[in-house]
Each structure stands twice: as structure tokens, then as C-alpha cells.
Amino acid sequence: DAGVTQSPTHLIKTRGQQVTLRCSPKSGHDTVSWYQQALGQGPQFIFQYYEEEERQRGNFPDRFSGHQFPNYSSELNVNALLLGDSALYLCASKGLAESYNEQFFGPGTRLTVL
Amino acid sequence: AQRVTQPEKLLSVFKGAPVELKCNYSYSGSPELFWYVQYSRQRLQLLLRHISRESIKGFTADLNKGETSFHLKKPFAQEEDSAMYYCALSTQTGANNLFFGTGTRLTVIP
């Protein structure tokens, strides 16, 4: 099991563009969360998906949206990109089988907005 | 609102010396507290959680509700402990949402 995988690894966009990031959860996991990690900061919770619905959301504008597919994989979409959206975007998954619902993180997608 | 504070961005200790990484939190309810670690060129991973009261790789952390702290401690630091450490808080059972501190980079000097 490769664990949580994310694509692409790196991405460069310009202001105003839209971007889609992808995440495949660890085998057996059904819940996916997304985090934004700016340089020098800790990860910030964006939202969580379970059973193909957004279940919780952090303090992020509507420009950030997501989707979960029947196979539990997920996408993060960001519209009207701003320079401040440049960050490492982390995906984390968890499943009921894990003790205390531990979250497993992917390697992240580095987004640069020019 | 909830907040996690890690006052030290950088911490250096000599091999064999005790290490303590500080974490303070603010939350009006009963939080779940975690320590996550990121070794060089590896992904973020769970080190330990307060609810299980376990010791992982020699590290322990005790939740002090009176001082709202969850400091990470190890009596004898090893070179392989050099990494980025994040304290995190969840406001819900099951850690559905994690609020992270800014992290402390620990360097163990040989």
C-alpha cells in the first residue's frame, strides 16, 4: 500500500486561474481531509469529505471547493487564484479501522501562484 | 476559538541531553491533543496522542488542563530525533479536524 498519494507534486499557476489537486486515500480509508500549509506555518484545515459530502469546513472562502468520488478519492479545487494561495496542500485520510481515527498524510502538492 | 502555540521555532540540544518541546493551547471545551512529526524528506506522521497515554520512540506528553499545555518530552535525545514537530488540537472526538501550531524544528547535535 503506497499510503495516501497526491498529484501533481508541483504546480505553477498565475493569478486568476483555477486549479484542481487530487488525492487518493490509503487503502481501506473512507474519509479525506485537506489542509493548506503556508511557508513557515503549520497546516490549516480546509475541509473534510465523507460519503461524498463535505462534512466540516475550516475558515476558507468559497473559492475553495472539493469533491469526493465513490472510490473515496478526492479533489480540491481553487478558483480565482491569489498570490496568497501559494502553499503546500496536504491531503489526509482516515478510516474506522484505525485506532483513535488517526489521520495519515500524503506528501503534498506544492502550488505556486505567480 | 481554538489556538495552538509553539513558542520555539528552533530548538537545539546535544545528543543524550533531555529535550522538551513546548505546546500551549486555548479551547473552551475538552480537546484532543496530538504531536505530529516530519522527518527530513518524509511526510507528516502521528507521533503520539494524549488520549492513549503512550510512549513512542521514548517521547511522552502529558496533558495539563490547568496550564493548558501538552509539552513533548524525552529524557535522552538521539540524533534521529532531529525533525520538525507539530502540536495539534482537535475539537471533536475522532480528530476530524486538526488545528496545528507553527511547529518546532529540533536539531540534535552529535
mmCIF file of N, CA and C in Angstrom, chain B residues 1-102:
data_model
loop_
_atom_site.group_PDB
_atom_site.id
_atom_site.type_symbol
_atom_site.label_atom_id
_atom_site.label_comp_id
_atom_site.label_asym_id
_atom_site.label_seq_id
_atom_site.Cartn_x
_atom_site.Cartn_y
_atom_site.Cartn_z
ATOM 1 N N ALA B 1 -12.740 30.398 20.165
ATOM 2 C CA ALA B 1 -11.940 29.814 19.092
ATOM 3 C C ALA B 1 -10.754 29.058 19.690
ATOM 4 N N GLN B 2 -10.231 28.156 18.904
ATOM 5 C CA GLN B 2 -9.126 27.335 19.385
ATOM 6 C C GLN B 2 -7.809 27.861 18.824
ATOM 7 N N ARG B 3 -6.751 27.632 19.578
ATOM 8 C CA ARG B 3 -5.433 28.097 19.154
ATOM 9 C C ARG B 3 -4.377 27.203 19.764
ATOM 10 N N VAL B 4 -3.337 26.910 18.976
ATOM 11 C CA VAL B 4 -2.197 26.120 19.444
ATOM 12 C C VAL B 4 -0.943 26.965 19.285
ATOM 13 N N THR B 5 -0.177 27.074 20.358
ATOM 14 C CA THR B 5 1.028 27.906 20.341
ATOM 15 C C THR B 5 2.256 27.060 20.640
ATOM 16 N N GLN B 6 3.223 27.120 19.743
ATOM 17 C CA GLN B 6 4.516 26.501 19.971
ATOM 18 C C GLN B 6 5.519 27.649 19.988
ATOM 19 N N PRO B 7 5.992 28.042 21.152
ATOM 20 C CA PRO B 7 6.782 29.276 21.272
ATOM 21 C C PRO B 7 8.159 29.214 20.638
ATOM 22 N N GLU B 8 8.703 28.017 20.453
ATOM 23 C CA GLU B 8 10.055 27.890 19.907
ATOM 24 C C GLU B 8 9.992 27.416 18.466
ATOM 25 N N LYS B 9 10.553 28.242 17.554
ATOM 26 C CA LYS B 9 10.628 27.806 16.158
ATOM 27 C C LYS B 9 11.789 26.835 15.972
ATOM 28 N N LEU B 10 12.872 27.085 16.712
ATOM 29 C CA LEU B 10 14.066 26.262 16.603
ATOM 30 C C LEU B 10 14.508 25.841 17.995
ATOM 31 N N LEU B 11 14.976 24.591 18.108
ATOM 32 C CA LEU B 11 15.490 24.089 19.370
ATOM 33 C C LEU B 11 16.651 23.152 19.074
ATOM 34 N N SER B 12 17.792 23.412 19.708
ATOM 35 C CA SER B 12 18.965 22.555 19.531
ATOM 36 C C SER B 12 19.388 21.996 20.871
ATOM 37 N N VAL B 13 19.646 20.700 20.894
ATOM 38 C CA VAL B 13 20.125 20.044 22.108
ATOM 39 C C VAL B 13 21.242 19.080 21.714
ATOM 40 N N PHE B 14 22.086 18.742 22.688
ATOM 41 C CA PHE B 14 23.134 17.765 22.432
ATOM 42 C C PHE B 14 22.589 16.356 22.613
ATOM 43 N N LYS B 15 23.167 15.434 21.883
ATOM 44 C CA LYS B 15 22.803 14.023 21.995
ATOM 45 C C LYS B 15 22.956 13.584 23.447
ATOM 46 N N GLY B 16 21.929 12.886 23.942
ATOM 47 C CA GLY B 16 21.946 12.418 25.314
ATOM 48 C C GLY B 16 21.345 13.382 26.316
ATOM 49 N N ALA B 17 21.120 14.617 25.897
ATOM 50 C CA ALA B 17 20.524 15.612 26.782
ATOM 51 C C ALA B 17 18.999 15.479 26.755
ATOM 52 N N PRO B 18 18.335 15.944 27.824
ATOM 53 C CA PRO B 18 16.863 15.918 27.802
ATOM 54 C C PRO B 18 16.321 16.972 26.839
ATOM 55 N N VAL B 19 15.164 16.687 26.296
ATOM 56 C CA VAL B 19 14.539 17.637 25.381
ATOM 57 C C VAL B 19 13.077 17.838 25.769
ATOM 58 N N GLU B 20 12.633 19.080 25.660
ATOM 59 C CA GLU B 20 11.236 19.404 25.910
ATOM 60 C C GLU B 20 10.762 20.393 24.856
ATOM 61 N N LEU B 21 9.765 20.018 24.113
ATOM 62 C CA LEU B 21 9.158 20.899 23.110
ATOM 63 C C LEU B 21 7.830 21.379 23.692
ATOM 64 N N LYS B 22 7.691 22.690 23.750
ATOM 65 C CA LYS B 22 6.535 23.264 24.426
ATOM 66 C C LYS B 22 5.337 23.426 23.496
ATOM 67 N N CYS B 23 4.168 23.209 24.076
ATOM 68 C CA CYS B 23 2.913 23.406 23.353
ATOM 69 C C CYS B 23 1.872 23.905 24.339
ATOM 70 N N ASN B 24 1.260 25.019 24.041
ATOM 71 C CA ASN B 24 0.148 25.532 24.824
ATOM 72 C C ASN B 24 -1.062 25.683 23.913
ATOM 73 N N TYR B 25 -2.218 25.514 24.478
ATOM 74 C CA TYR B 25 -3.420 25.596 23.661
ATOM 75 C C TYR B 25 -4.479 26.428 24.362
ATOM 76 N N SER B 26 -5.421 26.899 23.575
ATOM 77 C CA SER B 26 -6.595 27.552 24.131
ATOM 78 C C SER B 26 -7.824 26.986 23.447
ATOM 79 N N TYR B 27 -8.730 26.535 24.261
ATOM 80 C CA TYR B 27 -10.000 25.976 23.761
ATOM 81 C C TYR B 27 -10.919 25.839 24.952
ATOM 82 N N SER B 28 -12.140 26.257 24.809
ATOM 83 C CA SER B 28 -13.070 26.288 25.941
ATOM 84 C C SER B 28 -13.633 24.917 26.291
ATOM 85 N N GLY B 29 -13.589 23.980 25.344
ATOM 86 C CA GLY B 29 -14.128 22.647 25.589
ATOM 87 C C GLY B 29 -13.046 21.660 25.988
ATOM 88 N N SER B 30 -13.291 20.388 25.731
ATOM 89 C CA SER B 30 -12.318 19.331 26.033
ATOM 90 C C SER B 30 -11.656 18.882 24.736
ATOM 91 N N PRO B 31 -10.437 19.310 24.512
ATOM 92 C CA PRO B 31 -9.792 18.986 23.238
ATOM 93 C C PRO B 31 -9.095 17.631 23.270
ATOM 94 N N GLU B 32 -8.801 17.135 22.078
ATOM 95 C CA GLU B 32 -7.865 16.032 21.946
ATOM 96 C C GLU B 32 -6.559 16.637 21.451
ATOM 97 N N LEU B 33 -5.450 16.239 22.055
ATOM 98 C CA LEU B 33 -4.147 16.802 21.688
ATOM 99 C C LEU B 33 -3.256 15.741 21.063
ATOM 100 N N PHE B 34 -2.471 16.175 20.099
ATOM 101 C CA PHE B 34 -1.601 15.277 19.346
ATOM 102 C C PHE B 34 -0.235 15.936 19.126
ATOM 103 N N TRP B 35 0.755 15.088 18.920
ATOM 104 C CA TRP B 35 2.041 15.544 18.389
ATOM 105 C C TRP B 35 2.277 14.806 17.064
ATOM 106 N N TYR B 36 2.541 15.610 16.023
ATOM 107 C CA TYR B 36 2.905 15.067 14.727
ATOM 108 C C TYR B 36 4.377 15.398 14.469
ATOM 109 N N VAL B 37 5.054 14.539 13.711
ATOM 110 C CA VAL B 37 6.464 14.748 13.415
ATOM 111 C C VAL B 37 6.695 14.605 11.913
ATOM 112 N N GLN B 38 7.625 15.393 11.402
ATOM 113 C CA GLN B 38 8.003 15.280 9.995
ATOM 114 C C GLN B 38 9.513 15.183 9.915
ATOM 115 N N TYR B 39 10.013 13.983 9.604
ATOM 116 C CA TYR B 39 11.445 13.787 9.401
ATOM 117 C C TYR B 39 11.817 14.279 8.001
ATOM 118 N N SER B 40 13.113 14.521 7.804
ATOM 119 C CA SER B 40 13.586 15.066 6.535
ATOM 120 C C SER B 40 13.135 14.206 5.355
ATOM 121 N N ARG B 41 12.523 14.840 4.388
ATOM 122 C CA ARG B 41 12.066 14.197 3.150
ATOM 123 C C ARG B 41 11.014 13.111 3.384
ATOM 124 N N GLN B 42 10.314 13.200 4.511
ATOM 125 C CA GLN B 42 9.214 12.266 4.771
ATOM 126 C C GLN B 42 7.926 13.053 5.005
ATOM 127 N N ARG B 43 6.829 12.362 4.983
ATOM 128 C CA ARG B 43 5.549 13.024 5.181
ATOM 129 C C ARG B 43 5.220 13.161 6.668
ATOM 130 N N LEU B 44 4.279 14.028 6.934
ATOM 131 C CA LEU B 44 3.824 14.266 8.299
ATOM 132 C C LEU B 44 3.215 12.982 8.866
ATOM 133 N N GLN B 45 3.591 12.628 10.087
ATOM 134 C CA GLN B 45 3.061 11.406 10.690
ATOM 135 C C GLN B 45 2.785 11.610 12.172
ATOM 136 N N LEU B 46 1.823 10.864 12.669
ATOM 137 C CA LEU B 46 1.439 10.965 14.068
ATOM 138 C C LEU B 46 2.537 10.386 14.948
ATOM 139 N N LEU B 47 2.912 11.126 15.995
ATOM 140 C CA LEU B 47 3.896 10.630 16.949
ATOM 141 C C LEU B 47 3.172 10.057 18.165
ATOM 142 N N LEU B 48 2.327 10.874 18.776
ATOM 143 C CA LEU B 48 1.545 10.353 19.881
ATOM 144 C C LEU B 48 0.328 11.238 20.134
ATOM 145 N N ARG B 49 -0.612 10.696 20.910
ATOM 146 C CA ARG B 49 -1.868 11.364 21.221
ATOM 147 C C ARG B 49 -2.096 11.274 22.720
ATOM 148 N N HIS B 50 -2.703 12.280 23.287
ATOM 149 C CA HIS B 50 -2.835 12.312 24.738
ATOM 150 C C HIS B 50 -3.785 11.243 25.234
ATOM 151 N N ILE B 51 -4.764 10.893 24.419
ATOM 152 C CA ILE B 51 -5.816 10.002 24.887
ATOM 153 C C ILE B 51 -5.295 8.592 25.129
ATOM 154 N N SER B 52 -4.213 8.218 24.461
ATOM 155 C CA SER B 52 -3.709 6.861 24.609
ATOM 156 C C SER B 52 -2.612 6.766 25.666
ATOM 157 N N ARG B 53 -2.095 7.911 26.096
ATOM 158 C CA ARG B 53 -1.096 7.961 27.168
ATOM 159 C C ARG B 53 0.063 6.995 26.901
ATOM 160 N N GLU B 54 0.520 6.975 25.661
ATOM 161 C CA GLU B 54 1.573 6.041 25.302
ATOM 162 C C GLU B 54 2.916 6.754 25.187
ATOM 163 N N SER B 55 3.959 5.951 25.102
ATOM 164 C CA SER B 55 5.311 6.476 24.868
ATOM 165 C C SER B 55 5.779 5.932 23.532
ATOM 166 N N ILE B 56 6.135 6.832 22.634
ATOM 167 C CA ILE B 56 6.570 6.437 21.304
ATOM 168 C C ILE B 56 7.984 6.942 21.093
ATOM 169 N N LYS B 57 8.896 6.061 20.714
ATOM 170 C CA LYS B 57 10.294 6.424 20.468
ATOM 171 C C LYS B 57 10.887 7.156 21.669
ATOM 172 N N GLY B 58 10.418 6.834 22.855
ATOM 173 C CA GLY B 58 10.942 7.438 24.066
ATOM 174 C C GLY B 58 10.308 8.771 24.426
ATOM 175 N N PHE B 59 9.414 9.265 23.575
ATOM 176 C CA PHE B 59 8.740 10.533 23.821
ATOM 177 C C PHE B 59 7.468 10.313 24.633
ATOM 178 N N THR B 60 7.192 11.249 25.528
ATOM 179 C CA THR B 60 5.944 11.269 26.260
ATOM 180 C C THR B 60 5.392 12.688 26.268
ATOM 181 N N ALA B 61 4.108 12.799 26.487
ATOM 182 C CA ALA B 61 3.479 14.118 26.605
ATOM 183 C C ALA B 61 2.292 13.983 27.534
ATOM 184 N N ASP B 62 2.212 14.866 28.487
ATOM 185 C CA ASP B 62 1.102 14.854 29.439
ATOM 186 C C ASP B 62 0.231 16.081 29.233
ATOM 187 N N LEU B 63 -1.056 15.843 29.179
ATOM 188 C CA LEU B 63 -1.998 16.945 29.039
ATOM 189 C C LEU B 63 -2.214 17.572 30.406
ATOM 190 N N ASN B 64 -1.898 18.843 30.526
ATOM 191 C CA ASN B 64 -2.091 19.600 31.764
ATOM 192 C C ASN B 64 -3.204 20.598 31.518
ATOM 193 N N LYS B 65 -4.411 20.240 31.948
ATOM 194 C CA LYS B 65 -5.559 21.098 31.662
ATOM 195 C C LYS B 65 -5.500 22.405 32.435
ATOM 196 N N GLY B 66 -4.872 22.384 33.614
ATOM 197 C CA GLY B 66 -4.770 23.610 34.402
ATOM 198 C C GLY B 66 -3.893 24.651 33.719
ATOM 199 N N GLU B 67 -2.796 24.191 33.129
ATOM 200 C CA GLU B 67 -1.886 25.094 32.429
ATOM 201 C C GLU B 67 -2.157 25.111 30.930
ATOM 202 N N THR B 68 -3.143 24.377 30.486
ATOM 203 C CA THR B 68 -3.470 24.220 29.051
ATOM 204 C C THR B 68 -2.202 23.985 28.256
ATOM 205 N N SER B 69 -1.471 22.963 28.667
ATOM 206 C CA SER B 69 -0.222 22.642 27.977
ATOM 207 C C SER B 69 -0.168 21.163 27.629
ATOM 208 N N PHE B 70 0.660 20.847 26.648
ATOM 209 C CA PHE B 70 0.845 19.466 26.192
ATOM 210 C C PHE B 70 2.286 19.375 25.692
ATOM 211 N N HIS B 71 3.216 19.539 26.609
ATOM 212 C CA HIS B 71 4.631 19.562 26.237
ATOM 213 C C HIS B 71 5.143 18.167 25.923
ATOM 214 N N LEU B 72 6.016 18.090 24.927
ATOM 215 C CA LEU B 72 6.605 16.812 24.498
ATOM 216 C C LEU B 72 7.991 16.674 25.131
ATOM 217 N N LYS B 73 8.245 15.508 25.723
ATOM 218 C CA LYS B 73 9.495 15.336 26.461
ATOM 219 C C LYS B 73 10.172 14.023 26.100
ATOM 220 N N LYS B 74 11.501 14.059 26.190
ATOM 221 C CA LYS B 74 12.292 12.848 26.026
ATOM 222 C C LYS B 74 13.525 12.995 26.902
ATOM 223 N N PRO B 75 13.833 11.993 27.717
ATOM 224 C CA PRO B 75 14.934 12.163 28.664
ATOM 225 C C PRO B 75 16.317 12.200 28.017
ATOM 226 N N PHE B 76 16.492 11.475 26.918
ATOM 227 C CA PHE B 76 17.812 11.416 26.280
ATOM 228 C C PHE B 76 17.640 11.527 24.767
ATOM 229 N N ALA B 77 17.987 12.684 24.232
ATOM 230 C CA ALA B 77 17.789 12.922 22.801
ATOM 231 C C ALA B 77 18.756 12.098 21.958
ATOM 232 N N GLN B 78 18.271 11.633 20.816
ATOM 233 C CA GLN B 78 19.074 10.896 19.849
ATOM 234 C C GLN B 78 19.152 11.691 18.541
ATOM 235 N N GLU B 79 20.202 11.441 17.755
ATOM 236 C CA GLU B 79 20.371 12.181 16.504
ATOM 237 C C GLU B 79 19.176 11.986 15.585
ATOM 238 N N GLU B 80 18.593 10.790 15.589
ATOM 239 C CA GLU B 80 17.456 10.514 14.715
ATOM 240 C C GLU B 80 16.180 11.235 15.137
ATOM 241 N N ASP B 81 16.217 11.919 16.280
ATOM 242 C CA ASP B 81 15.061 12.713 16.697
ATOM 243 C C ASP B 81 15.004 14.064 15.987
ATOM 244 N N SER B 82 16.061 14.425 15.284
ATOM 245 C CA SER B 82 16.069 15.698 14.556
ATOM 246 C C SER B 82 14.949 15.694 13.526
ATOM 247 N N ALA B 83 14.057 16.659 13.639
ATOM 248 C CA ALA B 83 12.871 16.704 12.779
ATOM 249 C C ALA B 83 12.063 17.957 13.098
ATOM 250 N N MET B 84 10.969 18.109 12.357
ATOM 251 C CA MET B 84 10.006 19.183 12.616
ATOM 252 C C MET B 84 8.870 18.579 13.421
ATOM 253 N N TYR B 85 8.507 19.209 14.529
ATOM 254 C CA TYR B 85 7.463 18.694 15.403
ATOM 255 C C TYR B 85 6.294 19.686 15.454
ATOM 256 N N TYR B 86 5.095 19.171 15.261
ATOM 257 C CA TYR B 86 3.887 19.986 15.310
ATOM 258 C C TYR B 86 2.956 19.475 16.396
ATOM 259 N N CYS B 87 2.494 20.389 17.212
ATOM 260 C CA CYS B 87 1.448 20.091 18.170
ATOM 261 C C CYS B 87 0.107 20.388 17.504
ATOM 262 N N ALA B 88 -0.876 19.543 17.734
ATOM 263 C CA ALA B 88 -2.171 19.740 17.073
ATOM 264 C C ALA B 88 -3.305 19.459 18.049
ATOM 265 N N LEU B 89 -4.399 20.123 17.811
ATOM 266 C CA LEU B 89 -5.583 20.015 18.664
ATOM 267 C C LEU B 89 -6.784 19.676 17.813
ATOM 268 N N SER B 90 -7.630 18.817 18.337
ATOM 269 C CA SER B 90 -8.909 18.543 17.680
ATOM 270 C C SER B 90 -10.032 18.872 18.643
ATOM 271 N N THR B 91 -11.060 19.490 18.105
ATOM 272 C CA THR B 91 -12.181 19.877 18.955
ATOM 273 C C THR B 91 -13.269 18.801 18.970
ATOM 274 N N GLN B 92 -13.033 17.741 18.220
ATOM 275 C CA GLN B 92 -14.040 16.691 18.127
ATOM 276 C C GLN B 92 -13.417 15.331 18.369
ATOM 277 N N THR B 93 -14.177 14.450 18.963
ATOM 278 C CA THR B 93 -13.732 13.071 19.138
ATOM 279 C C THR B 93 -13.484 12.453 17.769
ATOM 280 N N GLY B 94 -12.378 11.803 17.634
ATOM 281 C CA GLY B 94 -12.066 11.181 16.365
ATOM 282 C C GLY B 94 -11.177 12.018 15.483
ATOM 283 N N ALA B 95 -10.770 13.181 15.995
ATOM 284 C CA ALA B 95 -9.790 14.009 15.281
ATOM 285 C C ALA B 95 -10.229 14.314 13.860
ATOM 286 N N ASN B 96 -11.470 14.700 13.674
ATOM 287 C CA ASN B 96 -11.926 15.042 12.333
ATOM 288 C C ASN B 96 -11.280 16.301 11.807
ATOM 289 N N ASN B 97 -11.028 17.258 12.676
ATOM 290 C CA ASN B 97 -10.393 18.489 12.250
ATOM 291 C C ASN B 97 -9.211 18.756 13.172
ATOM 292 N N LEU B 98 -8.077 19.010 12.595
ATOM 293 C CA LEU B 98 -6.878 19.252 13.371
ATOM 294 C C LEU B 98 -6.430 20.703 13.222
ATOM 295 N N PHE B 99 -6.146 21.352 14.355
ATOM 296 C CA PHE B 99 -5.598 22.700 14.354
ATOM 297 C C PHE B 99 -4.152 22.588 14.810
ATOM 298 N N PHE B 100 -3.240 23.013 13.947
ATOM 299 C CA PHE B 100 -1.814 22.840 14.195
ATOM 300 C C PHE B 100 -1.152 24.110 14.710
ATOM 301 N N GLY B 101 -0.090 23.920 15.494
ATOM 302 C CA GLY B 101 0.794 25.022 15.829
ATOM 303 C C GLY B 101 1.738 25.277 14.667
ATOM 304 N N THR B 102 2.625 26.224 14.839
ATOM 305 C CA THR B 102 3.542 26.595 13.760
ATOM 306 C C THR B 102 4.751 25.688 13.672
#
